[in-house]
Short mmCIF file of C-alpha atoms in Angstrom, two decimals:
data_model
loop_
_atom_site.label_atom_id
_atom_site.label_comp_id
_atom_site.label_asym_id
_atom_site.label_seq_id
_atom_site.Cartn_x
_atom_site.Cartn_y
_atom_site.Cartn_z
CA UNK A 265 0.53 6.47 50.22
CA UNK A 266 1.52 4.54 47.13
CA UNK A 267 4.23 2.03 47.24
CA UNK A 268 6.41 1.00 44.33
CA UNK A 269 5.39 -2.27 42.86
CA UNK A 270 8.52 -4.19 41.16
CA UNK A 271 9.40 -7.46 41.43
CA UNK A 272 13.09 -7.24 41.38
CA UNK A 273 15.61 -4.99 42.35
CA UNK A 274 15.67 -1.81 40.43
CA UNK A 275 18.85 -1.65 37.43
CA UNK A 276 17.63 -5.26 36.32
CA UNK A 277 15.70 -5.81 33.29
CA UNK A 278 12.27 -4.85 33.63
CA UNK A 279 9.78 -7.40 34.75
CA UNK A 280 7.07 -6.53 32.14
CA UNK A 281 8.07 -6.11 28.51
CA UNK A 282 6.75 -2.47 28.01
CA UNK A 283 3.49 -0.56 28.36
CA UNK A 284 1.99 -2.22 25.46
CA UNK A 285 -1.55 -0.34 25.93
CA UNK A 286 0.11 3.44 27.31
CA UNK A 287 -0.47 5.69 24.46
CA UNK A 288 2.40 6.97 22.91
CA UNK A 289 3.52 10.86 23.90
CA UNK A 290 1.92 12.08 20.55
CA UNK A 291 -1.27 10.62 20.80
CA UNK A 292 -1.19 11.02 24.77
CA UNK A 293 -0.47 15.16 24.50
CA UNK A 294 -3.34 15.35 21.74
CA UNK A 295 -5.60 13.66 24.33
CA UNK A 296 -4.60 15.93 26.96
CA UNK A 297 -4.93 19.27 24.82
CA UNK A 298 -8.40 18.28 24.11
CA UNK A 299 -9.62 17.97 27.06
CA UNK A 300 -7.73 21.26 28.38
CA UNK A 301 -9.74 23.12 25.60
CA UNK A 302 -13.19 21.58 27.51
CA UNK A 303 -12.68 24.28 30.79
CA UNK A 304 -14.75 26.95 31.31
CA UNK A 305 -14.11 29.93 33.09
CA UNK A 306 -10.39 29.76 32.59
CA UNK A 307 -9.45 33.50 32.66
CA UNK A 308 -10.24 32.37 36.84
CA UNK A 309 -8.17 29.83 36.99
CA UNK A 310 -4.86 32.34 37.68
CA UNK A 311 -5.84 35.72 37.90
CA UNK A 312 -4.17 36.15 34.20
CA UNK A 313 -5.46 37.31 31.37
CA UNK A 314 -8.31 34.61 29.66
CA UNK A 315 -6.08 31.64 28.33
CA UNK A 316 -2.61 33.30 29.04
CA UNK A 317 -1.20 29.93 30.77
CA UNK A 318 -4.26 27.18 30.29
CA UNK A 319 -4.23 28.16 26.75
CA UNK A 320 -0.65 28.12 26.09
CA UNK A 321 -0.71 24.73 27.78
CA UNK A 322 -3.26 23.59 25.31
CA UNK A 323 -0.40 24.97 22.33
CA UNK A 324 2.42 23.18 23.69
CA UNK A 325 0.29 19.81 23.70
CA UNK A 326 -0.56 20.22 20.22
CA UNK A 327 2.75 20.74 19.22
CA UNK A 328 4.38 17.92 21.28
CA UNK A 329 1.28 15.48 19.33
CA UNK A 330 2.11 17.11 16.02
CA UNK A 331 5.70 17.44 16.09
CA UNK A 332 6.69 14.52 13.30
CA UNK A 333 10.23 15.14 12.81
CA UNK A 334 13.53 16.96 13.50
CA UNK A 335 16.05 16.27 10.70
CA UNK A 336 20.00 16.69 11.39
CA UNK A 337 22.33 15.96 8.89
CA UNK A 338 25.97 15.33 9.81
CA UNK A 339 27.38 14.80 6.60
CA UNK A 340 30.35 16.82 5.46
CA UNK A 341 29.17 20.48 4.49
CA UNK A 342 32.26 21.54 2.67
CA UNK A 343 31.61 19.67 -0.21
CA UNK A 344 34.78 17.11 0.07
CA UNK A 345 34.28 13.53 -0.80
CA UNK A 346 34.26 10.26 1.32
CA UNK A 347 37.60 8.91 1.82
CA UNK A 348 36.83 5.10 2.57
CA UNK A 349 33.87 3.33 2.21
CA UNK A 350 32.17 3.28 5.43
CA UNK A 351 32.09 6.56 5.73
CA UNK A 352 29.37 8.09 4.40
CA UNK A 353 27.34 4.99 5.70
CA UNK A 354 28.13 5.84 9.05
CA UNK A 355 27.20 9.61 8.39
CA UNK A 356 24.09 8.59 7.02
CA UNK A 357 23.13 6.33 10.22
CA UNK A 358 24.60 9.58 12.55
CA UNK A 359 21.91 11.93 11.13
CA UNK A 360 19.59 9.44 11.55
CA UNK A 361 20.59 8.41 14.88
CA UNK A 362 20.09 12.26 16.08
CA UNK A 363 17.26 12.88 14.30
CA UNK A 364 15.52 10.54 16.17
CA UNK A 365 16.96 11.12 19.65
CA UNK A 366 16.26 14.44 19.46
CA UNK A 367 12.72 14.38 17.84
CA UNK A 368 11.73 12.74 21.35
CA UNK A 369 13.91 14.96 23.09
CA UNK A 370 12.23 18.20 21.66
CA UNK A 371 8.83 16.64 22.42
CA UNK A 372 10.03 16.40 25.98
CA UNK A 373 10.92 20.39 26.14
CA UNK A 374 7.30 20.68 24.62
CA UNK A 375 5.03 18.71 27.74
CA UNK A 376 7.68 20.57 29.72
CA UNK A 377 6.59 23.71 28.73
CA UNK A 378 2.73 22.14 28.86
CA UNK A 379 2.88 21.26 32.59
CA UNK A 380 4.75 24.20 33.38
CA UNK A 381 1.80 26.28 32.10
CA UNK A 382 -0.97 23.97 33.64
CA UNK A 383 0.80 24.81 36.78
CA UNK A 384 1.50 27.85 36.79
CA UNK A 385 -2.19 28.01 35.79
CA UNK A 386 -3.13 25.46 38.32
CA UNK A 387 -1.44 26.73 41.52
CA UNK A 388 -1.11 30.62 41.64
CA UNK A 389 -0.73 32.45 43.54
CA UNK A 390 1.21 29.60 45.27
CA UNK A 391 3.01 29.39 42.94
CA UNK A 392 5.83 31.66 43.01
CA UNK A 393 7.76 32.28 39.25
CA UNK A 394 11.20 32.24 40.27
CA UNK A 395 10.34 28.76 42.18
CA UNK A 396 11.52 25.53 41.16
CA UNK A 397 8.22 23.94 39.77
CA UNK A 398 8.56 20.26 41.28
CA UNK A 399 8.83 21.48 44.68
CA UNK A 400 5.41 23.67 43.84
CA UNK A 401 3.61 20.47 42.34
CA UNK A 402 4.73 17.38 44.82
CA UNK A 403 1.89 18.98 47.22
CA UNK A 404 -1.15 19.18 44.94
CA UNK A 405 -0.15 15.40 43.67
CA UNK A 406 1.17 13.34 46.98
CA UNK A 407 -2.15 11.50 47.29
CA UNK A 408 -2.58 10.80 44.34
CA UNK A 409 -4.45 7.35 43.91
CA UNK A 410 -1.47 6.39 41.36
CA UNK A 411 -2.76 2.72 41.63
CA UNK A 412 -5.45 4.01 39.54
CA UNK A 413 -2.84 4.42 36.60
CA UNK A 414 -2.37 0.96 34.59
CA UNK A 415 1.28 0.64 34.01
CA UNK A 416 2.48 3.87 35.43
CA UNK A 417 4.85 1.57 37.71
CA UNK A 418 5.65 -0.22 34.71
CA UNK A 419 6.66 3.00 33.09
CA UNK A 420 8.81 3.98 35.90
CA UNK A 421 10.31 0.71 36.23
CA UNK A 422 11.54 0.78 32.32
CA UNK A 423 12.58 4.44 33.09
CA UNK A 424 15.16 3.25 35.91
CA UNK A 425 16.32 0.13 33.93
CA UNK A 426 17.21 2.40 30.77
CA UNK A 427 19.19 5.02 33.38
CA UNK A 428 20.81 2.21 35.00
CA UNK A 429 22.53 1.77 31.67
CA UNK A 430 23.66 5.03 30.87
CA UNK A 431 26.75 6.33 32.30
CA UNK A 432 25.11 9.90 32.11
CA UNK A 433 22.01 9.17 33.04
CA UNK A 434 22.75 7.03 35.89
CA UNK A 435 23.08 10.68 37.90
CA UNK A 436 19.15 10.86 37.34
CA UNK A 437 18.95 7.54 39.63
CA UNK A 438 18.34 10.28 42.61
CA UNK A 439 15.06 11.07 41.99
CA UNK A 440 13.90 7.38 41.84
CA UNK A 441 15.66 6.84 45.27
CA UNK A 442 14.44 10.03 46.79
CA UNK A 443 10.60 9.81 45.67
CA UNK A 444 10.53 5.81 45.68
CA UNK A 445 6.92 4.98 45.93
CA UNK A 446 5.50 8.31 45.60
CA UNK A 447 3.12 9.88 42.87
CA UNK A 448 5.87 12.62 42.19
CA UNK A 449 8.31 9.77 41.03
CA UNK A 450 7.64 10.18 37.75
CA UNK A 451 7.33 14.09 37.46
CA UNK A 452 10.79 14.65 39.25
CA UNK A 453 12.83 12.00 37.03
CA UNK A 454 10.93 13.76 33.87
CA UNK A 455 11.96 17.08 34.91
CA UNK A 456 15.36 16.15 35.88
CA UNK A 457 15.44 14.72 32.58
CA UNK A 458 14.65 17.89 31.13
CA UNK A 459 16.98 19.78 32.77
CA UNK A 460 20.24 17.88 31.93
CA UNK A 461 19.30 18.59 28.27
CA UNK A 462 18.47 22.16 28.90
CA UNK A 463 22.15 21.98 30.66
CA UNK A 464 24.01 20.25 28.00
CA UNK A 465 24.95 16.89 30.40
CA UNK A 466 22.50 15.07 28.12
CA UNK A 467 24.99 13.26 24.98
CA UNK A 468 23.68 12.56 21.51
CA UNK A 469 24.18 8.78 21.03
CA UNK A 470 26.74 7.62 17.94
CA UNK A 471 25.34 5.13 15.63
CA UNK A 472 25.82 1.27 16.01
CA UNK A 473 27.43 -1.22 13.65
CA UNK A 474 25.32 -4.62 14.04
CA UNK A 475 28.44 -6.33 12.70
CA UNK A 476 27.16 -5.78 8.59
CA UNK A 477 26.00 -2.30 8.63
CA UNK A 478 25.75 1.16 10.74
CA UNK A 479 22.07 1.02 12.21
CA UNK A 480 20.50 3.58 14.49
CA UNK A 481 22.33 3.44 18.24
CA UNK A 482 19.57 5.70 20.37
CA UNK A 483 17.65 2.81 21.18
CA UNK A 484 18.37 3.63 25.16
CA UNK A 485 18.26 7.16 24.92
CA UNK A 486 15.39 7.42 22.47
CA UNK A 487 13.37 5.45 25.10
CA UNK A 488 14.45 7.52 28.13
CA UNK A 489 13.18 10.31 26.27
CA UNK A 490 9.86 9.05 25.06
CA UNK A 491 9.19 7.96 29.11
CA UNK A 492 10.30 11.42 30.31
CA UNK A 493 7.19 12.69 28.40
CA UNK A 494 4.49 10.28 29.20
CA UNK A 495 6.23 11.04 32.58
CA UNK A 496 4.81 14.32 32.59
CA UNK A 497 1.88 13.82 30.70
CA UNK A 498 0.91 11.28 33.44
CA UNK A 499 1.88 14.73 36.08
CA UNK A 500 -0.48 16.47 33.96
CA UNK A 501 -3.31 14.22 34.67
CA UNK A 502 -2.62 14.29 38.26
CA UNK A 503 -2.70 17.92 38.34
CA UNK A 504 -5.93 18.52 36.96
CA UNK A 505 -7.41 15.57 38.80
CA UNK A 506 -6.83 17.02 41.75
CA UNK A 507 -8.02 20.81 40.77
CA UNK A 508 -11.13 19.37 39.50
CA UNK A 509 -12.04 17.46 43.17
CA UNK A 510 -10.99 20.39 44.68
CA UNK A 511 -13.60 22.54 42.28
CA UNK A 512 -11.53 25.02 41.49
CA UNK A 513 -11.53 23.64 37.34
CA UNK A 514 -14.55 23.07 35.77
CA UNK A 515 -15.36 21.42 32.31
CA UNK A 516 -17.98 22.15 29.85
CA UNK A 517 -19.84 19.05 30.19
CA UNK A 518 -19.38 16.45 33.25
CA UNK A 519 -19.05 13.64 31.22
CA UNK A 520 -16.40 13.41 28.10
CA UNK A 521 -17.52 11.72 24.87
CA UNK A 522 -15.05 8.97 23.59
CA UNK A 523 -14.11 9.10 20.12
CA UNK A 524 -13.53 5.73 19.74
CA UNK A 525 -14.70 3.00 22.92
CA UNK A 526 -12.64 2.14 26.04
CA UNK A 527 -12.07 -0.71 27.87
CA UNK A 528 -11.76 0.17 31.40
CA UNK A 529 -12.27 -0.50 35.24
CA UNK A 530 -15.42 0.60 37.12
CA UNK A 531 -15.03 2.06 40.53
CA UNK A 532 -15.76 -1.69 41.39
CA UNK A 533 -12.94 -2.91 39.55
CA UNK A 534 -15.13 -4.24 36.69
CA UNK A 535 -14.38 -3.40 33.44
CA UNK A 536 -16.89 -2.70 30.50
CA UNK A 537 -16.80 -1.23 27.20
CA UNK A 538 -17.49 2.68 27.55
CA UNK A 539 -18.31 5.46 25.20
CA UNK A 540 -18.39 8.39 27.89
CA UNK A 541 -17.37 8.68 31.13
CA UNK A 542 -17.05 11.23 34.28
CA UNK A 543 -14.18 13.95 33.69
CA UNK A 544 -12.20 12.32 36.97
CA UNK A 545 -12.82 8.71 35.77
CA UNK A 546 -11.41 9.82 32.57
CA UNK A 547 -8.74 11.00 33.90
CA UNK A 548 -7.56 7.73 34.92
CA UNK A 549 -7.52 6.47 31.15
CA UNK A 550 -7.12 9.25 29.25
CA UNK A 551 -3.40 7.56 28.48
CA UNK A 552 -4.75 3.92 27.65
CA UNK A 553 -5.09 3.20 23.78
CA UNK A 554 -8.50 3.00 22.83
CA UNK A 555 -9.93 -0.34 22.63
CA UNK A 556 -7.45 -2.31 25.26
CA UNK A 557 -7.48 -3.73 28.83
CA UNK A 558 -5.73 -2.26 31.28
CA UNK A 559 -4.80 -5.30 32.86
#
């Protein structure tokens, strides 16, 4: 089994400064929905219709890679003017304080609904619908060779630091104690994440005032919600990784084709410059940007 790697206590500041060469969600989900759109034979895969849940899985990716924006505007809708000054530039920094927060947020409800498919596609029958879908994945992923994953401690790590700091999202701190040092780490703190928004205990952050002017204040928040994604896109990975050793998914071709060349780690721990590679190897890099050690 996996052990957590971090070099100081958990609700410090994260030893490394960020997953510099981790994809971000968009980019990560488009990845992802490509490669779902390789399988063959998918109308096996559940005993559904053809491309009922694999296919919808595929949709959800796309959007969660194409969403750009969600706009909220909390200006004054009756028409009345400003009464001071600062006013409308703190409205003006409040929309664009939510917009932001909750453009990552609904890309989290979008590789929510993603995995949820993949699983459902994944796992059935054993996968029961009015289940809770963690408890149904944690099985399929436990041995997962995580180590594999450049900086998926690293993301989990950052993930715990930015909950430590929340007063809401300190309740989340749970999961990380529960599943410390397992594969399903990430997956259960992205799902809990999930649900406290579906549940309304997530809080849109208010702007900040740097002192001069009103600035966006969902630095923390917007983070958190951008990890709770790759969270699950990196559960997504695992999940297929593990139905394709077991043979029960099969792709198109063996070997995926590389838009653009990879720098990654041999089964030797070498690393070369690759423009194809084995669906399972690519599996283990599908979330690095092109072009970048994962070192």
């Amino acid at each position: 089994m996996s052990t957590m790697r971090v070099r100081r206590p958990w609700g410090r500041p994260p030893t490394c400064p960020g997953p510099p060469h981790i994809l971000a969600p968009p980019e990560h989900a488009r990845r992802l929905a490509s490669l779902l759109r390789d399988t063959r034979e998918v109308e096996q895969l559940s005993g559904f219709e053809e491309d009922s849940h694999w296919g919808q899985a595929a949709t959800w990716l796309d959007m969660a890679a194409g969403l750009k924006e969600v706009t909220i505007d909390m200006s004054p809708k009756d028409g009345s003017g400003y009464l001071c000054s600062q006013a409308w530039p703190y409205d003006d920094a409040h929309s664009k304080t939510a917009s932001i927060y909750h453009t990552e947020l609904t890309r989290l409800l979008y590789t929510y609904c993603a995995i949820e498919n993949v699983a459902r596609a994944l796992l059935w029958p054993t996968l029961l619908e009015d289940g809770k879908i963690e408890h149904r994945i944690i099985p399929h992923i436990r041995n997962f060779p995580v180590d594999r994953l450049p900086h998926y401690w690293c993301i989990i790590e950052h993930f715990y630091w930015h909950c430590a700091n929340d007063l809401i999202l300190k309740k989340m701190l749970k999961k990380f104690e529960i599943s410390h040092g397992r594969p399903s780490v990430a997956m259960q703190a992205g799902i809990k994440l999930r649900h406290f928004l579906a549940h309304g205990v997530l809080r849109s952050p208010a702007p900040h005032h740097d002192g001069e002017s009103w600035t966006d204040g969902s630095t923390n928040q917007t983070c958190v919600a951008r990890h709770g994604a790759s969270s699950l896109l990196f559960t997504t990975q695992m999940l297929i990784y593990n139905a394709t050793l077991e043979g029960r998914l099969n792709f198109l071709d063996d070997h995926i084709d590389l838009r653009e060349e990879m720098w990654v780690a041999d089964s030797n721990g070498q690393h070369d410059w690759v423009f194809s590679m084995p669906v399972a190897e690519f599996l283990f890099s599908a979330h690095l940007t092109a072009g970048e050690s994962p070192a």
